[in-house]
Amino acid sequence: AALTASSAYLPLSVGNQWVYRENSRLATSIYFTRTLTTTREVGDRTYFVMETRSQGGAPFETLMRADEKGRILWLNNGSEAVWLDPGGGPAIYRGQAPDVDVVTPAGVLPVGLDYQGTTGLILERGQFARGLGQLSSTATLLTGSSGGFTDGFELIESRIGSGLSFSKPADSIELSADPT
């Protein structure tokens, strides 16, 4: 109920955390974590500090905030840019189809947003879920002899607010002895 009641595709609240598994051309199952650690005042605006930590990499921070239109904005070298626009306007990630069924750690929910974005020669597609955040991403190189899949990630676990925690069920296999 908490997910379907939310309108934010990226819930911004200190303490929220997302754990992702990333696969790329170079490595599989590299995990990274995004955590909203604090807020920071820049001018007259309050931004949430999203710290991203990956295996073996140095952490980096991204400053983000939501506006009255439901867009997510980020501060990039002192200039504000639209990171996600669920309505499909100019942004890094543009919403394509709102309220689609998405597979989340909480099950299949009708609160998804398909998105796509192009940065240089890279096309990225994925999904967000209202109240939960970014679920998945797949990046593709558009040209050249090495075109095709470059990397992608999927949400494995998240903690939203003080009471919502989600984990993707672990893959498993069951073996048994056949008495015959």
PDB file of C-alpha atoms in Angstrom:
ATOM      1  CA  ALA A   1       0.000   0.000   0.000  1.00  0.00           C
ATOM      2  CA  ALA A   2       2.869   2.380   0.788  1.00  0.00           C
ATOM      3  CA  LEU A   3       4.296   1.916  -2.702  1.00  0.00           C
ATOM      4  CA  THR A   4       1.034   2.445  -4.552  1.00  0.00           C
ATOM      5  CA  ALA A   5       0.253   5.553  -2.458  1.00  0.00           C
ATOM      6  CA  SER A   6       3.541   7.248  -3.342  1.00  0.00           C
ATOM      7  CA  SER A   7       3.877   9.523  -6.357  1.00  0.00           C
ATOM      8  CA  ALA A   8       7.704   9.792  -6.285  1.00  0.00           C
ATOM      9  CA  TYR A   9       9.626   7.553  -8.653  1.00  0.00           C
ATOM     10  CA  LEU A  10      12.743   8.203  -6.567  1.00  0.00           C
ATOM     11  CA  PRO A  11      11.781   8.616  -2.903  1.00  0.00           C
ATOM     12  CA  LEU A  12      14.157  11.204  -1.481  1.00  0.00           C
ATOM     13  CA  SER A  13      14.578  10.795   2.266  1.00  0.00           C
ATOM     14  CA  VAL A  14      17.769  10.563   4.313  1.00  0.00           C
ATOM     15  CA  GLY A  15      18.508   6.919   5.093  1.00  0.00           C
ATOM     16  CA  ASN A  16      16.946   5.434   1.951  1.00  0.00           C
ATOM     17  CA  GLN A  17      19.263   2.865   0.407  1.00  0.00           C
ATOM     18  CA  TRP A  18      19.355   0.764  -2.766  1.00  0.00           C
ATOM     19  CA  VAL A  19      21.651  -2.178  -3.523  1.00  0.00           C
ATOM     20  CA  TYR A  20      22.164  -3.154  -7.163  1.00  0.00           C
ATOM     21  CA  ARG A  21      23.879  -6.005  -9.020  1.00  0.00           C
ATOM     22  CA  GLU A  22      25.655  -4.823 -12.158  1.00  0.00           C
ATOM     23  CA  ASN A  23      26.805  -6.818 -15.158  1.00  0.00           C
ATOM     24  CA  SER A  24      28.984  -5.417 -17.927  1.00  0.00           C
ATOM     25  CA  ARG A  25      31.143  -6.546 -20.801  1.00  0.00           C
ATOM     26  CA  LEU A  26      34.051  -6.757 -18.380  1.00  0.00           C
ATOM     27  CA  ALA A  27      32.560  -8.254 -15.208  1.00  0.00           C
ATOM     28  CA  THR A  28      29.459  -9.893 -13.795  1.00  0.00           C
ATOM     29  CA  SER A  29      27.808  -9.499 -10.416  1.00  0.00           C
ATOM     30  CA  ILE A  30      29.533  -6.335  -9.262  1.00  0.00           C
ATOM     31  CA  TYR A  31      27.455  -4.785  -6.484  1.00  0.00           C
ATOM     32  CA  PHE A  32      26.990  -1.113  -5.754  1.00  0.00           C
ATOM     33  CA  THR A  33      24.977   0.773  -3.155  1.00  0.00           C
ATOM     34  CA  ARG A  34      23.249   4.146  -3.326  1.00  0.00           C
ATOM     35  CA  THR A  35      22.443   5.776   0.022  1.00  0.00           C
ATOM     36  CA  LEU A  36      20.845   9.133   0.799  1.00  0.00           C
ATOM     37  CA  THR A  37      23.219  10.212   3.569  1.00  0.00           C
ATOM     38  CA  THR A  38      22.260  13.802   4.406  1.00  0.00           C
ATOM     39  CA  THR A  39      20.942  17.038   2.931  1.00  0.00           C
ATOM     40  CA  ARG A  40      22.945  20.030   1.758  1.00  0.00           C
ATOM     41  CA  GLU A  41      21.863  23.630   1.203  1.00  0.00           C
ATOM     42  CA  VAL A  42      23.037  25.160  -2.071  1.00  0.00           C
ATOM     43  CA  GLY A  43      21.772  28.691  -2.518  1.00  0.00           C
ATOM     44  CA  ASP A  44      18.126  28.676  -1.522  1.00  0.00           C
ATOM     45  CA  ARG A  45      17.577  24.971  -2.343  1.00  0.00           C
ATOM     46  CA  THR A  46      17.888  21.795  -0.297  1.00  0.00           C
ATOM     47  CA  TYR A  47      19.480  18.806  -2.028  1.00  0.00           C
ATOM     48  CA  PHE A  48      19.733  15.209  -0.868  1.00  0.00           C
ATOM     49  CA  VAL A  49      23.240  13.770  -0.985  1.00  0.00           C
ATOM     50  CA  MET A  50      23.243  10.397  -2.741  1.00  0.00           C
ATOM     51  CA  GLU A  51      26.440   8.500  -2.046  1.00  0.00           C
ATOM     52  CA  THR A  52      27.264   5.711  -4.499  1.00  0.00           C
ATOM     53  CA  ARG A  53      29.725   3.023  -3.394  1.00  0.00           C
ATOM     54  CA  SER A  54      30.860   0.148  -5.586  1.00  0.00           C
ATOM     55  CA  GLN A  55      33.099  -2.826  -4.944  1.00  0.00           C
ATOM     56  CA  GLY A  56      36.682  -1.656  -5.025  1.00  0.00           C
ATOM     57  CA  GLY A  57      35.778   1.885  -6.089  1.00  0.00           C
ATOM     58  CA  ALA A  58      35.902   5.210  -4.319  1.00  0.00           C
ATOM     59  CA  PRO A  59      32.504   6.561  -3.220  1.00  0.00           C
ATOM     60  CA  PHE A  60      31.093   9.580  -5.029  1.00  0.00           C
ATOM     61  CA  GLU A  61      28.273  11.980  -4.222  1.00  0.00           C
ATOM     62  CA  THR A  62      25.396  13.280  -6.321  1.00  0.00           C
ATOM     63  CA  LEU A  63      23.155  16.132  -5.148  1.00  0.00           C
ATOM     64  CA  MET A  64      19.479  15.582  -6.023  1.00  0.00           C
ATOM     65  CA  ARG A  65      16.113  17.145  -5.298  1.00  0.00           C
ATOM     66  CA  ALA A  66      12.505  16.796  -6.445  1.00  0.00           C
ATOM     67  CA  ASP A  67      10.539  19.698  -7.884  1.00  0.00           C
ATOM     68  CA  GLU A  68       6.815  20.483  -7.771  1.00  0.00           C
ATOM     69  CA  LYS A  69       6.294  18.663 -11.118  1.00  0.00           C
ATOM     70  CA  GLY A  70       7.597  15.350  -9.755  1.00  0.00           C
ATOM     71  CA  ARG A  71      10.859  15.598 -11.684  1.00  0.00           C
ATOM     72  CA  ILE A  72      14.193  14.679 -10.091  1.00  0.00           C
ATOM     73  CA  LEU A  73      16.897  17.293 -10.577  1.00  0.00           C
ATOM     74  CA  TRP A  74      20.609  16.963  -9.932  1.00  0.00           C
ATOM     75  CA  LEU A  75      23.356  19.491  -9.425  1.00  0.00           C
ATOM     76  CA  ASN A  76      26.074  19.006 -12.042  1.00  0.00           C
ATOM     77  CA  ASN A  77      29.140  21.277 -11.810  1.00  0.00           C
ATOM     78  CA  GLY A  78      27.051  24.053 -10.245  1.00  0.00           C
ATOM     79  CA  SER A  79      24.218  23.840 -12.783  1.00  0.00           C
ATOM     80  CA  GLU A  80      20.927  22.111 -12.207  1.00  0.00           C
ATOM     81  CA  ALA A  81      19.789  19.527 -14.773  1.00  0.00           C
ATOM     82  CA  VAL A  82      16.702  17.327 -14.999  1.00  0.00           C
ATOM     83  CA  TRP A  83      17.768  13.768 -14.164  1.00  0.00           C
ATOM     84  CA  LEU A  84      14.323  12.117 -14.432  1.00  0.00           C
ATOM     85  CA  ASP A  85      11.152  13.529 -15.967  1.00  0.00           C
ATOM     86  CA  PRO A  86       8.287  11.035 -15.606  1.00  0.00           C
ATOM     87  CA  GLY A  87       6.286  13.148 -18.088  1.00  0.00           C
ATOM     88  CA  GLY A  88       8.801  12.550 -20.884  1.00  0.00           C
ATOM     89  CA  GLY A  89      10.200  16.092 -21.114  1.00  0.00           C
ATOM     90  CA  PRO A  90      13.867  16.934 -21.721  1.00  0.00           C
ATOM     91  CA  ALA A  91      15.945  15.015 -19.161  1.00  0.00           C
ATOM     92  CA  ILE A  92      18.757  12.520 -18.752  1.00  0.00           C
ATOM     93  CA  TYR A  93      16.007   9.907 -18.225  1.00  0.00           C
ATOM     94  CA  ARG A  94      12.662  10.541 -19.965  1.00  0.00           C
ATOM     95  CA  GLY A  95       9.561   8.651 -18.903  1.00  0.00           C
ATOM     96  CA  GLN A  96       8.072   6.570 -21.718  1.00  0.00           C
ATOM     97  CA  ALA A  97       5.157   4.710 -20.153  1.00  0.00           C
ATOM     98  CA  PRO A  98       3.807   5.492 -16.655  1.00  0.00           C
ATOM     99  CA  ASP A  99       1.895   3.070 -14.421  1.00  0.00           C
ATOM    100  CA  VAL A 100       3.081  -0.087 -16.155  1.00  0.00           C
ATOM    101  CA  ASP A 101       3.326  -3.396 -14.315  1.00  0.00           C
ATOM    102  CA  VAL A 102       6.826  -3.895 -12.930  1.00  0.00           C
ATOM    103  CA  VAL A 103       8.442  -6.783 -11.136  1.00  0.00           C
ATOM    104  CA  THR A 104       9.739  -5.485  -7.800  1.00  0.00           C
ATOM    105  CA  PRO A 105      11.175  -7.141  -4.705  1.00  0.00           C
ATOM    106  CA  ALA A 106       7.620  -6.733  -3.308  1.00  0.00           C
ATOM    107  CA  GLY A 107       6.017  -8.564  -6.249  1.00  0.00           C
ATOM    108  CA  VAL A 108       4.364  -7.342  -9.458  1.00  0.00           C
ATOM    109  CA  LEU A 109       3.010  -3.814  -8.969  1.00  0.00           C
ATOM    110  CA  PRO A 110       1.165  -1.424 -11.347  1.00  0.00           C
ATOM    111  CA  VAL A 111       3.348   1.527 -10.319  1.00  0.00           C
ATOM    112  CA  GLY A 112       6.196   1.377 -12.825  1.00  0.00           C
ATOM    113  CA  LEU A 113       7.703   3.841 -15.234  1.00  0.00           C
ATOM    114  CA  ASP A 114       9.592   2.744 -18.333  1.00  0.00           C
ATOM    115  CA  TYR A 115      12.315   5.256 -19.234  1.00  0.00           C
ATOM    116  CA  GLN A 116      15.046   5.852 -21.742  1.00  0.00           C
ATOM    117  CA  GLY A 117      17.880   8.308 -22.090  1.00  0.00           C
ATOM    118  CA  THR A 118      20.745   8.966 -24.461  1.00  0.00           C
ATOM    119  CA  THR A 119      24.158  10.209 -23.387  1.00  0.00           C
ATOM    120  CA  GLY A 120      26.570  10.566 -26.288  1.00  0.00           C
ATOM    121  CA  LEU A 121      26.450   7.251 -28.147  1.00  0.00           C
ATOM    122  CA  ILE A 122      24.926   5.298 -25.235  1.00  0.00           C
ATOM    123  CA  LEU A 123      21.196   4.481 -25.104  1.00  0.00           C
ATOM    124  CA  GLU A 124      19.939   3.537 -21.650  1.00  0.00           C
ATOM    125  CA  ARG A 125      16.574   1.941 -20.906  1.00  0.00           C
ATOM    126  CA  GLY A 126      15.110   0.773 -17.635  1.00  0.00           C
ATOM    127  CA  GLN A 127      12.364   1.048 -15.059  1.00  0.00           C
ATOM    128  CA  PHE A 128      11.495   2.944 -11.914  1.00  0.00           C
ATOM    129  CA  ALA A 129       8.716   2.105  -9.450  1.00  0.00           C
ATOM    130  CA  ARG A 130       6.751   4.740  -7.541  1.00  0.00           C
ATOM    131  CA  GLY A 131       7.758   4.704  -3.887  1.00  0.00           C
ATOM    132  CA  LEU A 132      10.677   2.337  -4.507  1.00  0.00           C
ATOM    133  CA  GLY A 133      13.131   3.942  -6.952  1.00  0.00           C
ATOM    134  CA  GLN A 134      15.162   2.738  -9.907  1.00  0.00           C
ATOM    135  CA  LEU A 135      14.635  -0.978 -10.558  1.00  0.00           C
ATOM    136  CA  SER A 136      16.797  -1.674 -13.585  1.00  0.00           C
ATOM    137  CA  SER A 137      18.938  -0.241 -16.342  1.00  0.00           C
ATOM    138  CA  THR A 138      20.428  -1.576 -19.582  1.00  0.00           C
ATOM    139  CA  ALA A 139      22.915   0.488 -21.595  1.00  0.00           C
ATOM    140  CA  THR A 140      23.677  -0.092 -25.270  1.00  0.00           C
ATOM    141  CA  LEU A 141      26.390   1.421 -27.467  1.00  0.00           C
ATOM    142  CA  LEU A 142      24.605   2.672 -30.590  1.00  0.00           C
ATOM    143  CA  THR A 143      27.391   2.636 -33.190  1.00  0.00           C
ATOM    144  CA  GLY A 144      30.683   1.085 -34.138  1.00  0.00           C
ATOM    145  CA  SER A 145      31.910  -2.465 -34.461  1.00  0.00           C
ATOM    146  CA  SER A 146      31.729  -2.852 -30.688  1.00  0.00           C
ATOM    147  CA  GLY A 147      28.108  -1.689 -30.481  1.00  0.00           C
ATOM    148  CA  GLY A 148      25.531  -3.487 -28.383  1.00  0.00           C
ATOM    149  CA  PHE A 149      25.222  -4.194 -24.675  1.00  0.00           C
ATOM    150  CA  THR A 150      27.690  -2.314 -22.470  1.00  0.00           C
ATOM    151  CA  ASP A 151      26.286  -2.751 -18.980  1.00  0.00           C
ATOM    152  CA  GLY A 152      23.159  -3.066 -16.916  1.00  0.00           C
ATOM    153  CA  PHE A 153      22.002  -3.366 -13.340  1.00  0.00           C
ATOM    154  CA  GLU A 154      19.024  -4.557 -11.307  1.00  0.00           C
ATOM    155  CA  LEU A 155      17.742  -3.747  -7.832  1.00  0.00           C
ATOM    156  CA  ILE A 156      18.573  -6.494  -5.351  1.00  0.00           C
ATOM    157  CA  GLU A 157      17.626  -4.889  -2.047  1.00  0.00           C
ATOM    158  CA  SER A 158      16.314  -1.571  -0.756  1.00  0.00           C
ATOM    159  CA  ARG A 159      15.394   0.181   2.464  1.00  0.00           C
ATOM    160  CA  ILE A 160      12.863   2.993   2.096  1.00  0.00           C
ATOM    161  CA  GLY A 161      11.924   5.052   5.145  1.00  0.00           C
ATOM    162  CA  SER A 162      11.927   3.538   8.595  1.00  0.00           C
ATOM    163  CA  GLY A 163       9.659   0.593   7.909  1.00  0.00           C
ATOM    164  CA  LEU A 164       9.906  -0.554   4.278  1.00  0.00           C
ATOM    165  CA  SER A 165      12.591  -3.064   3.404  1.00  0.00           C
ATOM    166  CA  PHE A 166      12.676  -5.164   0.247  1.00  0.00           C
ATOM    167  CA  SER A 167      14.905  -7.974  -0.904  1.00  0.00           C
ATOM    168  CA  LYS A 168      14.871  -9.905  -4.140  1.00  0.00           C
ATOM    169  CA  PRO A 169      14.388 -13.608  -3.413  1.00  0.00           C
ATOM    170  CA  ALA A 170      17.638 -15.503  -3.808  1.00  0.00           C
ATOM    171  CA  ASP A 171      17.962 -17.876  -6.740  1.00  0.00           C
ATOM    172  CA  SER A 172      17.986 -21.416  -5.480  1.00  0.00           C
ATOM    173  CA  ILE A 173      17.937 -25.014  -6.535  1.00  0.00           C
ATOM    174  CA  GLU A 174      16.581 -27.984  -4.648  1.00  0.00           C
ATOM    175  CA  LEU A 175      18.090 -31.466  -4.834  1.00  0.00           C
ATOM    176  CA  SER A 176      16.757 -34.692  -3.431  1.00  0.00           C
ATOM    177  CA  ALA A 177      17.739 -38.350  -3.554  1.00  0.00           C
ATOM    178  CA  ASP A 178      15.549 -40.660  -5.586  1.00  0.00           C
ATOM    179  CA  PRO A 179      14.959 -43.835  -3.578  1.00  0.00           C
ATOM    180  CA  THR A 180      14.797 -45.979  -6.749  1.00  0.00           C
TER     181      THR A 180
END
